[in-house]
Amino acid sequence: CYVTLDNHRFDDMTPYLFVTEDHGKTWKRISEGLNPDFSLYVVREDHKDPNLLFVGSEEAVSFSYDRGNSWNEFMAGMPTVAIHDMVIHPRDHDLVAGTHGRSAWIMDDISPLRGLSSLDQNTSLTLLPSRPTTDWYYFYEGRTQPSFEFRGENPPYGMPINFWIRSGSEDSISIEVQSQENGLISKWKAIPKQGINRHFWNLEFPVSEDSLKSYKNSLGVILKDLKKQVETDIQKDSLKILQKDFQKLKERKSDLNSFRKRMVKSFAGFSKGSEYFPKKLFSIHADPGDYTIIVSWGDEISESVQSLKADPNLDW
């Protein structure tokens, strides 16, 4: 059992936090490491990891991953404001903090904090747990929300990838997502910061290199065909520019789509219409299932499996 005591009405701002392990017969003070100038109002124990504690004070939220032996300030971007109550959402694992005068603040998914107590001190990189990701289907309601409507901000779209790194570095870290169903791979790099990092995968896989080459070849075939059809000097000049730029065209999705757009703009009106040109290249969207996450930094590699679920609202 944990208890906080608030004595600020007697000009005593000391943080009082105690724990008992014997049903109240004896109590141990565990506020060492908290700001000594701000009284405490609330303490919460995580319902999944009993080592994970949160306290709300006159100025901030602090957390401990070792049952109160050490404390760290929490929730980046939160204003300096009194925290009078907190709750951990049992389904979404969000920490909801009720403030005095600054509304409610929500920390999306505290699952990464549950992995800190079991960190291997001999490693410099560790993937941390995350709740299963839901591929939410977003749609436009057709109206603009009024500025006075009370509404919070949704979490970023995609699958969160959480990892801990011992020290910050200018060297980039490699993040890779592999589909266990069809072997598709998405890779990118990021600059890590010391401590907990959170990056989001957009649930997209790039098109294959073979598809990019095939697409470029199809554009080249159309350019040769257009050379036989153009009649006016303006059309011939436009085609010469496209042919020259085609020689330098890189096999990247964005470059190929831009080049296709130029071709359609210049020639779809006089030839066989826009259907004459190949469809725009799109990325491959991830299906529900399990995905292997691999994070590597120098010689360190950490791997885990995360789940992607379909939007339950679509199953009507």
Short mmCIF file of C-alpha atoms in Angstrom, two decimals:
data_model
loop_
_atom_site.label_atom_id
_atom_site.label_comp_id
_atom_site.label_asym_id
_atom_site.label_seq_id
_atom_site.Cartn_x
_atom_site.Cartn_y
_atom_site.Cartn_z
CA CYS A 1 0.00 0.00 0.00
CA TYR A 2 1.22 3.49 -0.88
CA VAL A 3 0.18 6.82 0.59
CA THR A 4 1.00 10.48 -0.08
CA LEU A 5 0.59 13.24 2.50
CA ASP A 6 0.03 16.89 1.60
CA ASN A 7 0.99 19.49 4.21
CA HIS A 8 1.35 22.59 2.01
CA ARG A 9 -1.42 24.46 3.85
CA PHE A 10 1.00 24.68 6.77
CA ASP A 11 3.78 26.04 4.51
CA ASP A 12 5.37 22.59 4.35
CA MET A 13 6.06 21.69 0.69
CA THR A 14 8.01 18.52 1.51
CA PRO A 15 7.07 15.51 -0.67
CA TYR A 16 5.75 12.79 1.64
CA LEU A 17 5.46 9.32 0.10
CA PHE A 18 5.36 6.06 2.08
CA VAL A 19 4.92 2.35 1.39
CA THR A 20 3.95 -0.54 3.66
CA GLU A 21 4.53 -4.22 2.92
CA ASP A 22 2.93 -5.58 6.10
CA HIS A 23 -0.62 -4.18 5.99
CA GLY A 24 0.29 -0.93 7.73
CA LYS A 25 2.31 -2.19 10.69
CA THR A 26 5.44 -0.44 9.44
CA TRP A 27 5.99 2.26 6.82
CA LYS A 28 9.01 3.18 4.71
CA ARG A 29 9.56 6.59 3.16
CA ILE A 30 10.39 6.39 -0.59
CA SER A 31 10.44 10.05 -1.69
CA GLU A 32 14.21 10.28 -2.00
CA GLY A 33 15.02 11.74 -5.43
CA LEU A 34 11.81 13.77 -5.81
CA ASN A 35 11.94 17.56 -5.89
CA PRO A 36 12.13 18.54 -2.20
CA ASP A 37 10.24 21.81 -2.80
CA PHE A 38 6.94 20.41 -4.11
CA SER A 39 4.33 18.48 -2.16
CA LEU A 40 2.70 15.34 -3.54
CA TYR A 41 -1.00 14.81 -4.23
CA VAL A 42 -1.40 11.35 -5.74
CA VAL A 43 0.44 8.05 -6.21
CA ARG A 44 -0.50 5.26 -8.61
CA GLU A 45 0.91 1.75 -9.08
CA ASP A 46 0.83 0.21 -12.54
CA HIS A 47 -1.68 -2.63 -12.73
CA LYS A 48 0.72 -4.76 -14.82
CA ASP A 49 4.16 -3.96 -13.38
CA PRO A 50 4.16 -3.41 -9.58
CA ASN A 51 7.65 -1.91 -9.82
CA LEU A 52 6.28 0.98 -11.89
CA LEU A 53 4.97 3.92 -9.83
CA PHE A 54 3.71 7.39 -10.75
CA VAL A 55 3.30 10.40 -8.46
CA GLY A 56 1.67 13.76 -9.12
CA SER A 57 3.12 16.82 -7.42
CA GLU A 58 2.66 20.57 -7.37
CA GLU A 59 4.73 20.86 -10.56
CA ALA A 60 4.95 17.60 -12.50
CA VAL A 61 4.48 13.85 -12.88
CA SER A 62 7.38 11.66 -11.82
CA PHE A 63 7.80 7.93 -12.26
CA SER A 64 9.87 5.13 -10.75
CA TYR A 65 10.57 1.79 -12.44
CA ASP A 66 12.22 0.27 -9.34
CA ARG A 67 9.42 0.58 -6.78
CA GLY A 68 10.44 4.00 -5.47
CA ASN A 69 14.19 3.55 -5.10
CA SER A 70 14.78 6.22 -7.78
CA TRP A 71 12.60 8.80 -9.56
CA ASN A 72 12.50 10.48 -12.98
CA GLU A 73 10.41 13.40 -14.24
CA PHE A 74 7.84 12.32 -16.80
CA MET A 75 5.71 13.54 -19.71
CA ALA A 76 7.80 15.82 -21.93
CA GLY A 77 6.01 19.00 -22.97
CA MET A 78 3.76 19.08 -19.94
CA PRO A 79 3.42 22.54 -18.35
CA THR A 80 4.53 23.24 -14.81
CA VAL A 81 1.20 22.60 -13.16
CA ALA A 82 -0.25 20.77 -10.16
CA ILE A 83 -1.29 17.14 -10.76
CA HIS A 84 -4.16 16.26 -8.44
CA ASP A 85 -5.20 12.87 -9.84
CA MET A 86 -4.06 10.16 -12.26
CA VAL A 87 -5.45 6.97 -13.75
CA ILE A 88 -3.88 4.25 -15.92
CA HIS A 89 -6.32 3.19 -18.63
CA PRO A 90 -6.81 -0.59 -18.23
CA ARG A 91 -7.34 -1.23 -21.98
CA ASP A 92 -5.14 1.31 -23.79
CA HIS A 93 -2.39 1.58 -21.13
CA ASP A 94 -2.45 5.40 -21.32
CA LEU A 95 -1.58 7.54 -18.30
CA VAL A 96 -4.23 10.21 -17.81
CA ALA A 97 -3.27 13.09 -15.52
CA GLY A 98 -5.82 15.52 -14.12
CA THR A 99 -4.26 18.94 -13.58
CA HIS A 100 -5.30 21.97 -11.58
CA GLY A 101 -6.37 24.50 -14.20
CA ARG A 102 -4.72 23.06 -17.32
CA SER A 103 -7.19 20.34 -18.31
CA ALA A 104 -6.28 16.65 -18.70
CA TRP A 105 -2.98 15.42 -20.12
CA ILE A 106 -2.57 11.96 -21.65
CA MET A 107 0.61 9.99 -22.18
CA ASP A 108 -0.06 7.45 -24.94
CA ASP A 109 0.89 3.89 -23.98
CA ILE A 110 3.18 3.53 -20.97
CA SER A 111 4.16 -0.02 -22.04
CA PRO A 112 7.80 1.00 -22.74
CA LEU A 113 8.24 1.97 -19.08
CA ARG A 114 7.31 -1.57 -18.06
CA GLY A 115 10.48 -2.86 -19.69
CA LEU A 116 12.93 -0.58 -17.89
CA SER A 117 13.21 -2.64 -14.70
CA SER A 118 14.46 -5.66 -16.70
CA LEU A 119 17.03 -3.83 -18.84
CA ASP A 120 20.29 -5.67 -19.39
CA GLN A 121 22.92 -3.31 -18.03
CA ASN A 122 25.54 -4.86 -20.32
CA THR A 123 23.78 -3.69 -23.49
CA SER A 124 23.50 -0.23 -25.02
CA LEU A 125 20.33 -0.85 -27.06
CA THR A 126 17.06 -2.57 -26.15
CA LEU A 127 13.66 -2.69 -27.84
CA LEU A 128 10.90 -1.92 -25.35
CA PRO A 129 7.35 -3.34 -25.34
CA SER A 130 4.41 -1.64 -27.03
CA ARG A 131 0.67 -2.26 -27.05
CA PRO A 132 -0.78 -3.93 -30.18
CA THR A 133 -1.29 -1.43 -33.00
CA THR A 134 -4.73 -0.85 -34.52
CA ASP A 135 -4.86 0.19 -38.17
CA TRP A 136 -7.55 2.83 -37.65
CA TYR A 137 -9.60 3.85 -40.67
CA TYR A 138 -9.81 7.64 -40.84
CA PHE A 139 -12.51 9.42 -42.79
CA TYR A 140 -13.57 13.03 -43.34
CA GLU A 141 -16.95 13.95 -41.86
CA GLY A 142 -17.46 16.82 -44.27
CA ARG A 143 -17.49 19.64 -41.76
CA THR A 144 -15.00 21.79 -39.89
CA GLN A 145 -14.90 21.46 -36.13
CA PRO A 146 -15.56 24.71 -34.24
CA SER A 147 -12.57 26.16 -32.43
CA PHE A 148 -14.30 26.03 -29.05
CA GLU A 149 -15.00 22.29 -29.14
CA PHE A 150 -13.17 20.39 -26.42
CA ARG A 151 -11.21 17.65 -28.15
CA GLY A 152 -7.86 16.02 -27.50
CA GLU A 153 -5.20 15.12 -30.04
CA ASN A 154 -5.08 11.57 -31.39
CA PRO A 155 -1.83 9.57 -31.18
CA PRO A 156 0.30 9.62 -34.35
CA TYR A 157 -0.80 7.18 -37.04
CA GLY A 158 1.11 3.93 -37.40
CA MET A 159 2.95 1.35 -35.29
CA PRO A 160 5.06 2.77 -32.44
CA ILE A 161 8.56 1.36 -32.17
CA ASN A 162 10.03 2.01 -28.73
CA PHE A 163 13.65 1.44 -27.82
CA TRP A 164 16.08 2.44 -25.10
CA ILE A 165 19.60 3.60 -25.85
CA ARG A 166 22.28 4.15 -23.25
CA SER A 167 23.80 7.31 -24.71
CA GLY A 168 22.92 9.79 -27.44
CA SER A 169 24.92 9.80 -30.65
CA GLU A 170 25.14 11.52 -34.01
CA ASP A 171 25.38 8.07 -35.62
CA SER A 172 22.07 6.99 -37.11
CA ILE A 173 20.20 3.95 -35.91
CA SER A 174 18.69 1.47 -38.38
CA ILE A 175 15.04 0.42 -37.95
CA GLU A 176 13.64 -2.49 -39.95
CA VAL A 177 10.14 -3.99 -40.10
CA GLN A 178 9.65 -7.45 -41.61
CA SER A 179 6.31 -9.03 -42.45
CA GLN A 180 6.10 -12.61 -41.16
CA GLU A 181 3.36 -13.30 -43.72
CA ASN A 182 4.96 -12.36 -47.05
CA GLY A 183 8.53 -11.32 -46.29
CA LEU A 184 8.08 -7.63 -47.18
CA ILE A 185 10.63 -5.30 -45.59
CA SER A 186 10.54 -1.61 -44.70
CA LYS A 187 13.78 0.13 -43.61
CA TRP A 188 14.75 3.61 -42.50
CA LYS A 189 17.29 5.42 -40.33
CA ALA A 190 16.92 7.85 -37.44
CA ILE A 191 19.15 9.81 -35.08
CA PRO A 192 18.67 8.42 -31.55
CA LYS A 193 18.63 10.36 -28.29
CA GLN A 194 19.73 9.09 -24.90
CA GLY A 195 17.02 7.20 -23.02
CA ILE A 196 13.65 6.13 -24.42
CA ASN A 197 13.00 6.75 -28.12
CA ARG A 198 9.67 6.36 -29.93
CA HIS A 199 9.37 6.23 -33.73
CA PHE A 200 6.33 5.37 -35.83
CA TRP A 201 6.15 3.06 -38.82
CA ASN A 202 3.54 4.30 -41.32
CA LEU A 203 2.31 0.72 -42.02
CA GLU A 204 3.62 0.91 -45.59
CA PHE A 205 6.12 -1.24 -47.47
CA PRO A 206 8.02 0.24 -50.42
CA VAL A 207 7.50 -1.24 -53.86
CA SER A 208 10.21 -3.70 -54.92
CA GLU A 209 13.25 -2.76 -56.99
CA ASP A 210 12.00 -5.02 -59.78
CA SER A 211 8.68 -3.13 -59.83
CA LEU A 212 10.50 0.20 -60.03
CA LYS A 213 12.63 -1.00 -62.97
CA SER A 214 9.59 -2.41 -64.75
CA TYR A 215 7.68 0.83 -64.25
CA LYS A 216 10.53 2.92 -65.64
CA ASN A 217 10.79 0.63 -68.66
CA SER A 218 7.08 1.06 -69.36
CA LEU A 219 7.49 4.83 -69.31
CA GLY A 220 10.39 4.51 -71.77
CA VAL A 221 8.27 2.40 -74.15
CA ILE A 222 5.55 5.08 -74.14
CA LEU A 223 8.11 7.80 -74.88
CA LYS A 224 9.26 5.89 -77.97
CA ASP A 225 5.66 5.42 -79.06
CA LEU A 226 4.90 9.11 -78.58
CA LYS A 227 7.77 10.01 -80.89
CA LYS A 228 5.83 8.40 -83.74
CA GLN A 229 2.66 10.35 -82.95
CA VAL A 230 3.66 13.94 -82.15
CA GLU A 231 2.90 16.45 -84.91
CA THR A 232 3.30 20.04 -83.76
CA ASP A 233 6.57 21.75 -82.90
CA ILE A 234 5.36 22.39 -79.34
CA GLN A 235 4.70 18.69 -78.85
CA LYS A 236 8.08 17.76 -80.29
CA ASP A 237 9.88 20.22 -77.99
CA SER A 238 8.02 18.86 -74.95
CA LEU A 239 8.92 15.31 -75.91
CA LYS A 240 12.61 16.18 -76.36
CA ILE A 241 12.73 17.60 -72.83
CA LEU A 242 11.06 14.47 -71.43
CA GLN A 243 13.43 12.19 -73.32
CA LYS A 244 16.44 14.10 -72.01
CA ASP A 245 15.18 13.99 -68.41
CA PHE A 246 14.33 10.30 -68.77
CA GLN A 247 18.03 9.50 -69.17
CA LYS A 248 18.67 10.94 -65.68
CA LEU A 249 15.48 9.56 -64.09
CA LYS A 250 16.17 7.68 -60.85
CA GLU A 251 14.29 4.51 -59.98
CA ARG A 252 12.50 6.02 -56.99
CA LYS A 253 8.76 5.96 -56.51
CA SER A 254 8.43 9.72 -56.08
CA ASP A 255 10.60 10.51 -59.13
CA LEU A 256 8.78 8.01 -61.34
CA ASN A 257 5.36 9.31 -60.27
CA SER A 258 6.43 12.90 -60.95
CA PHE A 259 7.74 11.97 -64.39
CA ARG A 260 4.49 10.16 -65.21
CA LYS A 261 2.53 13.25 -64.16
CA ARG A 262 4.53 15.37 -66.62
CA MET A 263 3.85 12.90 -69.42
CA VAL A 264 0.11 12.87 -68.73
CA LYS A 265 -0.01 16.66 -68.51
CA SER A 266 1.72 17.08 -71.87
CA PHE A 267 0.26 14.25 -73.97
CA ALA A 268 -2.86 12.65 -72.50
CA GLY A 269 -5.09 15.20 -74.23
CA PHE A 270 -4.11 14.40 -77.85
CA SER A 271 -3.16 10.72 -77.78
CA LYS A 272 -5.02 7.78 -76.31
CA GLY A 273 -6.09 9.52 -73.11
CA SER A 274 -4.77 9.18 -69.58
CA GLU A 275 -5.49 5.40 -69.60
CA TYR A 276 -2.60 5.12 -72.08
CA PHE A 277 -0.17 5.72 -69.22
CA PRO A 278 0.50 3.32 -66.33
CA LYS A 279 -1.25 3.89 -63.04
CA LYS A 280 0.52 5.84 -60.32
CA LEU A 281 2.88 3.80 -58.15
CA PHE A 282 1.66 3.22 -54.59
CA SER A 283 3.29 1.67 -51.54
CA ILE A 284 2.06 -1.68 -50.21
CA HIS A 285 -0.14 -1.29 -47.14
CA ALA A 286 0.43 -3.71 -44.26
CA ASP A 287 -2.18 -6.37 -43.48
CA PRO A 288 -3.18 -7.37 -39.92
CA GLY A 289 -0.71 -9.83 -38.44
CA ASP A 290 2.63 -10.09 -36.64
CA TYR A 291 5.69 -8.08 -37.67
CA THR A 292 9.32 -8.51 -36.69
CA ILE A 293 11.01 -5.30 -35.54
CA ILE A 294 14.81 -5.12 -35.77
CA VAL A 295 16.75 -2.14 -34.45
CA SER A 296 20.52 -1.99 -34.95
CA TRP A 297 23.10 0.56 -33.82
CA GLY A 298 26.76 -0.20 -34.44
CA ASP A 299 27.33 -3.77 -33.26
CA GLU A 300 24.19 -3.80 -31.11
CA ILE A 301 21.01 -5.46 -32.43
CA SER A 302 17.65 -5.80 -30.69
CA GLU A 303 14.65 -7.70 -32.07
CA SER A 304 11.00 -8.18 -31.08
CA VAL A 305 7.58 -9.02 -32.56
CA GLN A 306 4.63 -6.60 -32.59
CA SER A 307 1.03 -7.15 -33.65
CA LEU A 308 -1.14 -5.15 -36.04
CA LYS A 309 -4.93 -5.40 -35.71
CA ALA A 310 -7.64 -4.28 -38.11
CA ASP A 311 -10.00 -1.46 -37.16
CA PRO A 312 -12.82 -3.23 -35.22
CA ASN A 313 -15.32 -0.60 -36.45
CA LEU A 314 -15.03 -1.99 -39.99
CA ASP A 315 -16.45 -5.36 -38.96
CA TRP A 316 -20.13 -4.35 -38.91
#
